[in-house]
CSV table of C-alpha atoms and ligand atoms in Angstrom, one decimal:
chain,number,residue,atom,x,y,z
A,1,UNK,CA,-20.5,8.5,-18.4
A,2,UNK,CA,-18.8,6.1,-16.4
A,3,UNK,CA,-19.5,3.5,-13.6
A,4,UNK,CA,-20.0,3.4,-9.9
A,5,UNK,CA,-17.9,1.4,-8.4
A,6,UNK,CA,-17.5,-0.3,-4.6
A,7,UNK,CA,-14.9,-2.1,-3.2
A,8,UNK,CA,-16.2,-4.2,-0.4
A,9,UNK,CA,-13.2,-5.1,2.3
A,10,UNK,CA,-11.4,-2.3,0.7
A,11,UNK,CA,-9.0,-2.2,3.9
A,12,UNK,CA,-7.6,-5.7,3.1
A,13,UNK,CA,-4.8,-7.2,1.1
A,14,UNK,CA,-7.3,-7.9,-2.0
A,15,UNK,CA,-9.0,-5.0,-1.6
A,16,UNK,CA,-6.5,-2.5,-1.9
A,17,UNK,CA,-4.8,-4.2,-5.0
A,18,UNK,CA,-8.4,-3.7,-6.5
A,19,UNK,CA,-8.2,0.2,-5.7
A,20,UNK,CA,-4.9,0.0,-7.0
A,21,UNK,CA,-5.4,-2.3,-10.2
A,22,UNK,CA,-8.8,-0.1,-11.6
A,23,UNK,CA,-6.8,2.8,-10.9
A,24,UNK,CA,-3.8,1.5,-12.6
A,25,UNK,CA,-6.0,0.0,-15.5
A,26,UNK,CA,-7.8,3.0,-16.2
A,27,UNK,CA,-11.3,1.2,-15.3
A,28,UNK,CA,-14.6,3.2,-16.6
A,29,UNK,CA,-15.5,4.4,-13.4
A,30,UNK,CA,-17.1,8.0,-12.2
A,31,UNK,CA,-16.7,7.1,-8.7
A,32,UNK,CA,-15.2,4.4,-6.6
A,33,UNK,CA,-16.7,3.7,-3.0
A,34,UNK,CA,-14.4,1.7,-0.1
A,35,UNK,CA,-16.4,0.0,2.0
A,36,UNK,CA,-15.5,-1.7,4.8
A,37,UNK,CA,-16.4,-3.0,8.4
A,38,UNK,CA,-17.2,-0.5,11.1
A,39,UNK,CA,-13.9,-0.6,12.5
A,40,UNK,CA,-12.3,0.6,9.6
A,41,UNK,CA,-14.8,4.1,9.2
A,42,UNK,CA,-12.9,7.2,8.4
A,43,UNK,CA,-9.4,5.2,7.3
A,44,UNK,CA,-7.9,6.4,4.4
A,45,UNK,CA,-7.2,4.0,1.2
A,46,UNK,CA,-4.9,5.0,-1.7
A,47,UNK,CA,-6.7,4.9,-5.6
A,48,UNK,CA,-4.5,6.2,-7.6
A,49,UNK,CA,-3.1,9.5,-7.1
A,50,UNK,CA,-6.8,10.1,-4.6
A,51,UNK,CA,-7.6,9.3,-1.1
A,52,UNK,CA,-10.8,7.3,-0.2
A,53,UNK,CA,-12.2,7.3,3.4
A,54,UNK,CA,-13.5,4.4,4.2
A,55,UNK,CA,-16.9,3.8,4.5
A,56,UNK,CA,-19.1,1.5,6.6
A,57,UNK,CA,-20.8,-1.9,4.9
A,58,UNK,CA,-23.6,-2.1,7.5
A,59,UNK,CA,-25.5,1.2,6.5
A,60,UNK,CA,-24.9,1.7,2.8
A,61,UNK,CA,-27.5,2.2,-0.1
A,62,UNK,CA,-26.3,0.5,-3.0
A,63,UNK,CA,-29.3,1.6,-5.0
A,64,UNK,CA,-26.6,3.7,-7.3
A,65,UNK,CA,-24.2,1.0,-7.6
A,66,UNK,CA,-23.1,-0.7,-10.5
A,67,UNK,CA,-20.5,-3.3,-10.0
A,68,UNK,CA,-19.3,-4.4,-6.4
A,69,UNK,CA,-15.8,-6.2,-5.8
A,70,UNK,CA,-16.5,-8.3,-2.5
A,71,UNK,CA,-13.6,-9.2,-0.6
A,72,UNK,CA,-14.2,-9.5,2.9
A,73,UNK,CA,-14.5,-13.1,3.6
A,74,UNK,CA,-17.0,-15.6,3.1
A,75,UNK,CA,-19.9,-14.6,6.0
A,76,UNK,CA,-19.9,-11.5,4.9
A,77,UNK,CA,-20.9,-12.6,0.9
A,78,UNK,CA,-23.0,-14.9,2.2
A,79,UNK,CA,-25.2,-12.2,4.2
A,80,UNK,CA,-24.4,-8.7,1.4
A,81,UNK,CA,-24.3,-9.9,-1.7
A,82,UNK,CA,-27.7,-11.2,-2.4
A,83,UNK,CA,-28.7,-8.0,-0.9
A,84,UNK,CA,-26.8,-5.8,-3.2
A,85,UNK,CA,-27.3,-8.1,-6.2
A,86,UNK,CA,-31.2,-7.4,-5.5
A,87,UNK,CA,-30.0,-3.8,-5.2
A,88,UNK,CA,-29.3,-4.3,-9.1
A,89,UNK,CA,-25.5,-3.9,-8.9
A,90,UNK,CA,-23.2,-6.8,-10.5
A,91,UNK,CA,-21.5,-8.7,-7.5
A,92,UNK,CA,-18.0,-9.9,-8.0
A,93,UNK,CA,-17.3,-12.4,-5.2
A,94,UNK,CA,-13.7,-13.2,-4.0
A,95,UNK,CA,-14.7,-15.3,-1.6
A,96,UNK,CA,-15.8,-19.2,-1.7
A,97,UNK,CA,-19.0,-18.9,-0.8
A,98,UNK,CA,-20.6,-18.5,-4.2
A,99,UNK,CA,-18.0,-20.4,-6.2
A,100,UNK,CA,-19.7,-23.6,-6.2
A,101,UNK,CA,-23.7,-22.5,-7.0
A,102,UNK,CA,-24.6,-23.7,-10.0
A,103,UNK,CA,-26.3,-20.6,-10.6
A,104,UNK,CA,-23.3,-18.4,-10.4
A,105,UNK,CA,-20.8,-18.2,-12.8
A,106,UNK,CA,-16.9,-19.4,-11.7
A,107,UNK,CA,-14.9,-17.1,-14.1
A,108,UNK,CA,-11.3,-16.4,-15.2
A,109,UNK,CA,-11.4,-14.3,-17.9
A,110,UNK,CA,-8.3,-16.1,-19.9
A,111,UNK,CA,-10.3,-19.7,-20.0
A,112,UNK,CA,-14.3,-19.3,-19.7
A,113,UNK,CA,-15.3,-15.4,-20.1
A,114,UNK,CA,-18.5,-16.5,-22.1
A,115,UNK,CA,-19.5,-18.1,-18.8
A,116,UNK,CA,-20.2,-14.3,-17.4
A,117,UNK,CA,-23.5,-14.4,-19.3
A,118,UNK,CA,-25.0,-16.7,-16.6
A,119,UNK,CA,-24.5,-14.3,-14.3
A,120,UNK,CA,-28.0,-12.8,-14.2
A,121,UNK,CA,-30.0,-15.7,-12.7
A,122,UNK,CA,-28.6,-14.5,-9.1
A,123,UNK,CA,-26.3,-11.2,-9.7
A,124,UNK,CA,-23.5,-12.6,-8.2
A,125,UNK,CA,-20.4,-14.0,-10.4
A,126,UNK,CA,-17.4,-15.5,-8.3
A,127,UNK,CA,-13.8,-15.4,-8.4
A,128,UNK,CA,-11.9,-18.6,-7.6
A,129,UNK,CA,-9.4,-19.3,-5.3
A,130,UNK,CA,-6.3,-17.8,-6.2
A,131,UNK,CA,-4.5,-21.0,-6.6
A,132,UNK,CA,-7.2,-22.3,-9.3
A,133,UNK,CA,-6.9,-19.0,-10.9
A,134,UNK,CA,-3.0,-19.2,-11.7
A,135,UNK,CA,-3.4,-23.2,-12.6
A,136,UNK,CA,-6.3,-23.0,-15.0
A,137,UNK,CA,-4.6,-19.9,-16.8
A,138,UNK,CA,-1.3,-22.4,-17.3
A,139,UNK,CA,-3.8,-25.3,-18.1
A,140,UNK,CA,-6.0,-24.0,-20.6
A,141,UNK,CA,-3.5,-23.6,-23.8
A,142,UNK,CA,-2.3,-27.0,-22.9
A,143,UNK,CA,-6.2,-28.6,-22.6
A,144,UNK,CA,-6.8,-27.3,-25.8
A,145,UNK,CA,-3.6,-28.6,-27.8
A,146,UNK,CA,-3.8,-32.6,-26.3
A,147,UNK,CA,-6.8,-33.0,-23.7
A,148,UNK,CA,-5.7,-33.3,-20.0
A,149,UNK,CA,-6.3,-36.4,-18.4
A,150,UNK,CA,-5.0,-35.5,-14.9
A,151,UNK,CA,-3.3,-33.2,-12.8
A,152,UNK,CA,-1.2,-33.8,-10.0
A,153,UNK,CA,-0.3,-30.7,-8.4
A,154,UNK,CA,2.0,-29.0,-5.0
A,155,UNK,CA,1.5,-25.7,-3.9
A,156,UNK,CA,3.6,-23.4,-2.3
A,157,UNK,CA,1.0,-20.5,-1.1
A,158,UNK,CA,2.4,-17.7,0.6
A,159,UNK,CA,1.3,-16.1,3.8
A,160,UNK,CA,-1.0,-13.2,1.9
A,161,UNK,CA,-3.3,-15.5,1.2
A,162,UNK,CA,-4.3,-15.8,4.1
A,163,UNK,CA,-5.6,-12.1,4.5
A,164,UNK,CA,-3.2,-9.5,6.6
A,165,UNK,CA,-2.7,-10.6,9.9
A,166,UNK,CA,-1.3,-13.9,8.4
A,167,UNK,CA,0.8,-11.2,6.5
A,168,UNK,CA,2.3,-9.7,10.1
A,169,UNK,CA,2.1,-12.8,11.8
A,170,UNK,CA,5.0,-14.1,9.6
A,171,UNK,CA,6.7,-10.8,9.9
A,172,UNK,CA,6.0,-10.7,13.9
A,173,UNK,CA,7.7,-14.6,14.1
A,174,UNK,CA,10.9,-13.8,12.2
A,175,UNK,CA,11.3,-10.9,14.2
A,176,UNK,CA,11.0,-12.9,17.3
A,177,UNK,CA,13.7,-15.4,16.0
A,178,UNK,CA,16.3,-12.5,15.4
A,179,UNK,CA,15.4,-11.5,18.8
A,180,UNK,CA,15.4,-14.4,20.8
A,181,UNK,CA,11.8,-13.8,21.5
A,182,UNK,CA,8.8,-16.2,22.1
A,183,UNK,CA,6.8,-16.5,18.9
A,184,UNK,CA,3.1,-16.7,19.0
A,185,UNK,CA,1.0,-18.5,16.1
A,186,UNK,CA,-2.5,-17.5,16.1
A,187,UNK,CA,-3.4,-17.3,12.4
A,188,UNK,CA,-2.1,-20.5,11.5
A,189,UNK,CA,-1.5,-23.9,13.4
A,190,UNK,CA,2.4,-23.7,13.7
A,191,UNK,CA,4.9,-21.5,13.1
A,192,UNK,CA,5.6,-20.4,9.5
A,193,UNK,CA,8.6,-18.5,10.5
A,194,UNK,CA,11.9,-20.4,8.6
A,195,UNK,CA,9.0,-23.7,8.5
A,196,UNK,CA,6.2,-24.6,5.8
A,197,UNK,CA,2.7,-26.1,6.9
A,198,UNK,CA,1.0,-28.9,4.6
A,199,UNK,CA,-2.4,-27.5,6.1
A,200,UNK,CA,-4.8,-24.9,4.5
A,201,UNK,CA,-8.0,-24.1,5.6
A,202,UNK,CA,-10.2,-27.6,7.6
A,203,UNK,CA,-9.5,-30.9,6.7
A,204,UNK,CA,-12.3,-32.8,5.4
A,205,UNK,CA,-13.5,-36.4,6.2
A,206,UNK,CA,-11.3,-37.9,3.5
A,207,UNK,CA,-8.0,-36.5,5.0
A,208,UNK,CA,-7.5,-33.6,2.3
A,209,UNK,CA,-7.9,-30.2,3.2
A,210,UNK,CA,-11.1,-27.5,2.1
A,211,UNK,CA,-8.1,-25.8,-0.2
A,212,UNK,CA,-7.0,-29.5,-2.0
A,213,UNK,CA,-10.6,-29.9,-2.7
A,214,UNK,CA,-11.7,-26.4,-3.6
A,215,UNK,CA,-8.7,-26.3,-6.6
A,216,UNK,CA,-10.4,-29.8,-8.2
A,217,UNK,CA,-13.6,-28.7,-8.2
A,218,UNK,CA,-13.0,-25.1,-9.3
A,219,UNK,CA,-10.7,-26.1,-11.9
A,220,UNK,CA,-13.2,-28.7,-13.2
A,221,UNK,CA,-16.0,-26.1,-13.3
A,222,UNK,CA,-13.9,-23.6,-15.3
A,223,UNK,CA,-11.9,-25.6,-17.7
A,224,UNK,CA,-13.5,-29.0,-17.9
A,225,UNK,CA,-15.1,-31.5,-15.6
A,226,UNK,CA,-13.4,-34.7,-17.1
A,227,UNK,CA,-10.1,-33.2,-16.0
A,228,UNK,CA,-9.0,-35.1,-13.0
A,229,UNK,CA,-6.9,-32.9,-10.6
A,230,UNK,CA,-5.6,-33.9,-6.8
A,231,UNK,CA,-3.5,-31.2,-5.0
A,232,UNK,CA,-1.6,-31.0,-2.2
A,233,UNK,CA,-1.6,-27.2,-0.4
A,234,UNK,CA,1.4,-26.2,1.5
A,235,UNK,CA,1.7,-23.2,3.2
A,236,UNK,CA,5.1,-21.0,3.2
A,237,UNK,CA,7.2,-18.2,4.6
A,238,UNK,CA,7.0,-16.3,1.3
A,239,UNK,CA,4.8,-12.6,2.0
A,240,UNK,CA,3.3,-12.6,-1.8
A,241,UNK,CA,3.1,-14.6,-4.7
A,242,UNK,CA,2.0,-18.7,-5.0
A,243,UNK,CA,4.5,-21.4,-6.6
A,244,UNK,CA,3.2,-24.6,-7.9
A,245,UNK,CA,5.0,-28.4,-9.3
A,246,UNK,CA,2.6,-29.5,-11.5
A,247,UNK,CA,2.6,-32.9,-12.9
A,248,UNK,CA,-0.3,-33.0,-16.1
A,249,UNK,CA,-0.8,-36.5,-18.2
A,250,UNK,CA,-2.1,-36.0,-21.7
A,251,UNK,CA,-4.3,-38.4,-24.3
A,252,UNK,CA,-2.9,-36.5,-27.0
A,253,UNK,CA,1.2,-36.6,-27.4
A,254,UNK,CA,2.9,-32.6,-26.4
A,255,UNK,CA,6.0,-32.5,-26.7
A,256,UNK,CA,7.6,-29.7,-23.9
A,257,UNK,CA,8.7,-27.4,-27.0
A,258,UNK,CA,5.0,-27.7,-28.2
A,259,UNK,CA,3.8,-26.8,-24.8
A,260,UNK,CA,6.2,-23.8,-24.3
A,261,UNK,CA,4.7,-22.3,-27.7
A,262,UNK,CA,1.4,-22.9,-26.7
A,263,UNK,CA,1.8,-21.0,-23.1
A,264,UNK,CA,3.9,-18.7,-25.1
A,265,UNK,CA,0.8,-17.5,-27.2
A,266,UNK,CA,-1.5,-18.1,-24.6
A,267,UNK,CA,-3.6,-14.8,-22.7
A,268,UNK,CA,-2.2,-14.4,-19.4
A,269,UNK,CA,1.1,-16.4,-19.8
A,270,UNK,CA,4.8,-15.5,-19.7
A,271,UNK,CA,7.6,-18.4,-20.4
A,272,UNK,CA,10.6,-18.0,-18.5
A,273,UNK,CA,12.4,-21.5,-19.0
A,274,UNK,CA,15.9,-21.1,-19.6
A,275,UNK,CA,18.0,-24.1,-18.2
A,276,UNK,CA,20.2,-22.5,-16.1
A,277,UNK,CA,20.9,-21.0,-12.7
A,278,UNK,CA,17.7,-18.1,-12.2
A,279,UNK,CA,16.3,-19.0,-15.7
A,280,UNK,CA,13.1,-19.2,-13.8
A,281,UNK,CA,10.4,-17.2,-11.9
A,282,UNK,CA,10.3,-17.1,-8.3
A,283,UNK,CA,7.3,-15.4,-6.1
A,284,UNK,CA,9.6,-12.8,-5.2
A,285,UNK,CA,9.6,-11.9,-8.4
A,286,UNK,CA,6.0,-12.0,-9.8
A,287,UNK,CA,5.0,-9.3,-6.8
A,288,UNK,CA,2.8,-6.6,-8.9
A,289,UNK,CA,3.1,-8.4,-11.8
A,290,UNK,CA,-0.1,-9.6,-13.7
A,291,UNK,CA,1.2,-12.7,-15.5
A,292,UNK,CA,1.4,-16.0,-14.9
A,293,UNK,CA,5.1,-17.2,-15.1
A,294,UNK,CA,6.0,-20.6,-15.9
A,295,UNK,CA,9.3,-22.3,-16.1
A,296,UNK,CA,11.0,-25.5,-15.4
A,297,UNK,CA,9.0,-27.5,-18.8
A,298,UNK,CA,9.6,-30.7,-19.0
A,299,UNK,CA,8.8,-34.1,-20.5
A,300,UNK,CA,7.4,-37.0,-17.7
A,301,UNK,CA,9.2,-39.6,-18.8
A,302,UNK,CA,7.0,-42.0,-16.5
A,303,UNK,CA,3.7,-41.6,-18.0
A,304,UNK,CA,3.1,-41.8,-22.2
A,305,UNK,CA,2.0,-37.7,-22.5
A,306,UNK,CA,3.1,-35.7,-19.3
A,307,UNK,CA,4.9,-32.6,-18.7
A,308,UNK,CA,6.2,-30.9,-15.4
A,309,UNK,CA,6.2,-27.3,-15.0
A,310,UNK,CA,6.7,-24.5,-12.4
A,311,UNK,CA,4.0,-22.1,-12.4
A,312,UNK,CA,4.5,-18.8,-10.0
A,313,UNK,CA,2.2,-15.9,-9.9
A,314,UNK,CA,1.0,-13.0,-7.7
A,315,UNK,CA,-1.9,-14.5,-5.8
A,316,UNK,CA,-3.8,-10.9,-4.5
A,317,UNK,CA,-3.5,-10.1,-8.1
A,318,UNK,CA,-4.0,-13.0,-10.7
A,319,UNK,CA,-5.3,-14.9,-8.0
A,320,UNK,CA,-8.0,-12.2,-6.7
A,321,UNK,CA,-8.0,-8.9,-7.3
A,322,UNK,CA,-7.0,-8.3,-11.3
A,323,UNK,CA,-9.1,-11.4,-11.9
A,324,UNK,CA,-12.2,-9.7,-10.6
A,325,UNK,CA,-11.5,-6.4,-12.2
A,326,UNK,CA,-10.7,-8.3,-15.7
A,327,UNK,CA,-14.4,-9.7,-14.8
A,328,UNK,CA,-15.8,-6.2,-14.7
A,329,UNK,CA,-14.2,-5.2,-17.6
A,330,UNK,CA,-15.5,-8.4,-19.8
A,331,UNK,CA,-19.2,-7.6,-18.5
A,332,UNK,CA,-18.0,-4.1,-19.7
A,333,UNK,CA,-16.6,-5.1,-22.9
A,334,UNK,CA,-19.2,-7.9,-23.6
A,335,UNK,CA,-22.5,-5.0,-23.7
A,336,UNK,CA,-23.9,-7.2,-20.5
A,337,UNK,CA,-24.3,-4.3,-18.2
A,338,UNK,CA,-24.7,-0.4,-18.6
A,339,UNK,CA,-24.2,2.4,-16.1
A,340,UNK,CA,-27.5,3.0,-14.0
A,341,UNK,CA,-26.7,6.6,-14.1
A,342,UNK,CA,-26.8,6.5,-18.1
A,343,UNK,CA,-30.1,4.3,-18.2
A,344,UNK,CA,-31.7,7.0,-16.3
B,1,NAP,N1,-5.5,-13.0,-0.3
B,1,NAP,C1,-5.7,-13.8,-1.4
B,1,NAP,O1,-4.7,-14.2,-2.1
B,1,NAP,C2,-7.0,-14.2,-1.8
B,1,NAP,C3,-7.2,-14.8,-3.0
B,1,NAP,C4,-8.5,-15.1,-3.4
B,1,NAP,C5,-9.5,-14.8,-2.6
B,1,NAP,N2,-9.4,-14.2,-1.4
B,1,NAP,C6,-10.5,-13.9,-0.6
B,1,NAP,O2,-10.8,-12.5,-0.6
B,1,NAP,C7,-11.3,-12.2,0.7
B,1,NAP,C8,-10.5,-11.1,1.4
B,1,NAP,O3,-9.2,-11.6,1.6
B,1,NAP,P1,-8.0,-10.7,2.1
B,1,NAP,O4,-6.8,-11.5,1.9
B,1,NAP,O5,-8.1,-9.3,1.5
B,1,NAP,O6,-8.4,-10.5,3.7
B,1,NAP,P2,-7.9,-9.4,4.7
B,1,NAP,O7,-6.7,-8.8,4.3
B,1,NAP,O8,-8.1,-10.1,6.1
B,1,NAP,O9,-9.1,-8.3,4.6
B,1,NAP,C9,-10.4,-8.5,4.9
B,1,NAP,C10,-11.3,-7.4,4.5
B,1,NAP,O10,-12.7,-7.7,4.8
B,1,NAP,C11,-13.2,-6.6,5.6
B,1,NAP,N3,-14.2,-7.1,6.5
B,1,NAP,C12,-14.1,-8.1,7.5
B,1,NAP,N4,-15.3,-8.2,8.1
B,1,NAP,C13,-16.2,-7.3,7.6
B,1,NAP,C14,-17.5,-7.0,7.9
B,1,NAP,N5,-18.2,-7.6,8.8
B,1,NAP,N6,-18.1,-6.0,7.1
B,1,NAP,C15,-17.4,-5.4,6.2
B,1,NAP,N7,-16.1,-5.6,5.9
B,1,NAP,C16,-15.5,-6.6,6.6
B,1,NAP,C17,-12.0,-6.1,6.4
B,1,NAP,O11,-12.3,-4.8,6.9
B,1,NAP,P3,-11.7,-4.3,8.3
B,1,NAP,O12,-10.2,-3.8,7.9
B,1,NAP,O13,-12.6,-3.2,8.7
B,1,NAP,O14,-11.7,-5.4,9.3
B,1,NAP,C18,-11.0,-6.1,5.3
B,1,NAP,O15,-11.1,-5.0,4.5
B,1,NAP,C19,-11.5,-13.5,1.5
B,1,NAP,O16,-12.8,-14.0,1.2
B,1,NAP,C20,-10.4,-14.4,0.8
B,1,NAP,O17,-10.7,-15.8,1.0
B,1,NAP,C21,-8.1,-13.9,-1.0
């Protein structure tokens, strides 16, 4: 006997790539519900080879539910998942609302899956942000071979992120250049059309932005808080799939051949690092893909251990939606949770 399954904000970008990626995985599940907001009742969401109408958040009884994908912003966790944690389903929380509690567990299955344990003091386990999630899969084989002392890293997040509408806002905008028409920015502060914005999500008191600061303190909760990480997140016309530069200083000596092995081995990671034209991984080409690339290793000749690299990966997967169904399937896999329906 299987799970029950819902997928909260199952109309969105993330949460259609989870109906696709537990279908596609084969996830243990005896049924999968697709919640959404009341605007959305009655719509009708692809898993696998079914059809799910969508059903409304506001009146459902999670009493039979086992594990719930959130994905529909950070009010909405704030106000539902406490009440379906209570409920005695497992949250899985895309959002950042949770992220930073220190009784909830800030997971990527590749780098801290024994943290998932911790996650019955509130029933809630989070997801980072889906820049953290690609960096600190690309991080961890090299922490563990020479100890990072810093990070310096430049993102290159595409419009998805952002949720759909940022998705058809850039489509809407290039349109309107090829016509000759006005174009309208609404979801973000300037066009993104043919541009790039160095602005995501509110700037803070120090001059960075909530996104700088959420990647260095997500990645110090996952992978290690010693590690000392400043970002810079830059927003562009790509439709899927994030791109970072990203500068790391060692105390231990890695050579870049070292660190290709190392990534090469490592869960999660795909080296594509030839040195020639397209011997690397662009976004365009990470879309459905699960790994996360990197390319363009190489030796910092201005520090005394530091390598550059290119890391690219497919943010509504990696960077959301696979990452909180691998969760699921380490509670699964780890004996932490069973199916209501079988403790019955
Ligand atoms: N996109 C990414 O790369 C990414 C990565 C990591 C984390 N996340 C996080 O994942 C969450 C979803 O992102 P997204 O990109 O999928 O956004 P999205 O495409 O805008 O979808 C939002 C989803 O939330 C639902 N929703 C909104 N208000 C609701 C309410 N009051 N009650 C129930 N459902 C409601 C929407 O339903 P309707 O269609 O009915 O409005 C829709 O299904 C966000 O918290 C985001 O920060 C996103």
């Amino acid at each position: 006997m299987g799970y029950k399954v819902a997928v909260v904000g199952a109309t969105g970008n993330v949460g259609r790539e989870m109906l696709n990626i537990l279908a596609e995985r084969a996830f243990p599940a005896d049924e999968v519900v697709a919640l959404a907001s009341r605007r959305s009742q009655g719509v009708e969401v692809s898993y696998g080879d079914k059809i799910l109408k969508v059903k409304t958040l506001d009146h459902y009884d999670f009493s039979d539910i086992d594990i719930c994908l959130m994905s529909a912003g950070g009010a909405v966790s704030k106000e539902w998942s406490p009440k379906i944690a209570a409920s005695g389903a497992v949250v899985i929380d895309n959002s950042s609302c949770w992220r930073m509690d220190p009784d909830v567990p800030l997971v990527v299955p590749e780098v801290n899956a024994e943290a998932i344990a911790g996650f019955r003091k509130k029933g809630i386990i989070a997801n980072p942000n889906c820049s953290t999630a690609q960096l600190v899969v690309a991080l961890k084989p090299l922490h563990d071979r020479a100890k990072i002392k810093r990070v310096v890293v430049a993102t290159y997040q595409s419009v998805s992120g952002a949720g759909k509408e940022a998705m058809d806002e850039l489509f809407a905008q290039t349109k309107a250049v090829f016509t000759v028409e006005e174009i309208e920015a609404k979801k973000f502060p300037k066009r993104i059309a043919f541009n790039l914005i160095p602005h995501i999500d509110a700037f803070m008191d120090d001059g960075f932005t909530k996104e700088e600061w959420k990647m260095v303190v997500e990645t110090k909760k996952i992978l290690d808080p010693k590690i000392k990480v400043v970002a810079t997140c830059v927003r562009v016309p790509v439709f899927i799939g994030h791109s970072e530069a990203v500068n790391i200083e060692f105390e231990q000596p890695l050579s870049a051949d070292e660190a290709r092995e190392a990534l090469r081995n490592a869960p999660g990671c795909l080296v594509i690092d030839k040195r020639e034209a397209g011997g690397y991984v662009t976004p365009y080409e990470c879309v459905g893909e699960d790994a996360t690339y990197i390319s363009r290793v190489r030796e910092d000749p201005t520090v005394d251990s530091g390598l550059v690299l290119w890391c690219v990966s497919d943010n509504l997967r990696k960077g959301a939606a696979l990452n909180a169904v691998q969760i699921a399937e380490s509670l699964i896999n780890r004996k932490l949770i069973s199916a209501k329906k079988k403790a019955a």
